[in-house]
């Protein structure tokens, strides 16, 4: 174990970095209340030939960690595979949030509501601004890696504008279980990147606050496919299976009263209109409400927190692109069990 000495800079300058090996870079964004720098860790590798810059961001929400492992694993083999262009892994975008084990920045604000930030704004606004100005602006493409929020779990799904040819192809190459057509909304990093002309997709990788190999592995395969598509690495000889279920819209079901919630549908399962998806019990265990799917769709995410006040989230339901179209379940990410003889 002999960690490489990282470099410290106040702006990512790709041309200053060596070609053919991974650079470990800390980029200063702001300073804290003791006048110490708050820096963001980056992994950067450049190929021998010029080409696009693909950025991958993790932990914009400080408790969404699977993306960190995706970037670490990617960079284990990337230097020897690079042909052209540059890959920048922003290992942790929201450093204060990570330290606090929380989604938000350390002033309680959700960074993914305030991009592209404000140079002269509040603590979180300045941080978001500098993240964009000092790092993100240099990307030609962006993969923003997230997970579900506290108390919820997600399938492996991609949010992308499927009417935009570049982001639609990135979404399909990423090959998740589910693709949700979703034009970028104001304030998100994806939206700010798209405004800057950087095609961007959001990859939602399962659950918060965990490293989950079952979901990290297929996400990494998808990242490799995106990099190969843009010529940064050689395509893999084995073509990956590609059949994500595409939803053209989605919505959350909410409880209409408070109680103890039990959601009994599986992630990435198909439900039919009228199917029971959850029950709510009172303090004595009596069922006080049952929730049915108002439309047929696929379970993109769901609550796993039983303590459900009125208005608690229940199920994130994705709707298929054509009403009445025969529905199929997304692929399972479970590996086939090894045969025992
Ligand atoms: Zn997130």
PDB file of C-alpha atoms in Angstrom, residues 253 264-266 268-277 292-299 315-320 327:
ATOM      1  CA  UNK A 253     -48.057   7.303  -5.032  1.00  0.00           C
ATOM      2  CA  UNK A 264     -45.350  -5.531  -0.817  1.00  0.00           C
ATOM      3  CA  UNK A 265     -44.355  -5.205  -4.477  1.00  0.00           C
ATOM      4  CA  UNK A 266     -40.819  -5.918  -5.671  1.00  0.00           C
ATOM      5  CA  UNK A 268     -38.637  -3.684 -11.180  1.00  0.00           C
ATOM      6  CA  UNK A 269     -41.823  -5.747 -11.085  1.00  0.00           C
ATOM      7  CA  UNK A 270     -44.833  -5.072 -13.272  1.00  0.00           C
ATOM      8  CA  UNK A 271     -48.119  -4.202 -11.587  1.00  0.00           C
ATOM      9  CA  UNK A 272     -51.536  -4.055 -13.205  1.00  0.00           C
ATOM     10  CA  UNK A 273     -54.071  -1.332 -12.592  1.00  0.00           C
ATOM     11  CA  UNK A 274     -55.921  -2.212  -9.369  1.00  0.00           C
ATOM     12  CA  UNK A 275     -53.204  -4.495  -7.961  1.00  0.00           C
ATOM     13  CA  UNK A 276     -52.579  -4.009  -4.254  1.00  0.00           C
ATOM     14  CA  UNK A 277     -49.142  -2.488  -3.698  1.00  0.00           C
ATOM     15  CA  UNK A 292     -53.779  -0.060  -5.339  1.00  0.00           C
ATOM     16  CA  UNK A 293     -51.892   0.841  -8.478  1.00  0.00           C
ATOM     17  CA  UNK A 294     -54.004   3.523 -10.208  1.00  0.00           C
ATOM     18  CA  UNK A 295     -52.489   2.488 -13.550  1.00  0.00           C
ATOM     19  CA  UNK A 296     -50.502  -0.435 -14.908  1.00  0.00           C
ATOM     20  CA  UNK A 297     -46.781   0.150 -14.754  1.00  0.00           C
ATOM     21  CA  UNK A 298     -43.400  -0.883 -13.438  1.00  0.00           C
ATOM     22  CA  UNK A 299     -42.035  -0.351  -9.932  1.00  0.00           C
ATOM     23  CA  UNK A 315     -44.248   3.518  -4.831  1.00  0.00           C
ATOM     24  CA  UNK A 316     -42.581   5.232  -7.808  1.00  0.00           C
ATOM     25  CA  UNK A 317     -44.526   3.866 -10.738  1.00  0.00           C
ATOM     26  CA  UNK A 318     -43.232   4.092 -14.314  1.00  0.00           C
ATOM     27  CA  UNK A 319     -45.735   4.010 -17.158  1.00  0.00           C
ATOM     28  CA  UNK A 320     -45.032   2.295 -20.452  1.00  0.00           C
ATOM     29  CA  UNK A 327     -45.982  -5.044 -20.528  1.00  0.00           C
TER      30      UNK A 327
END
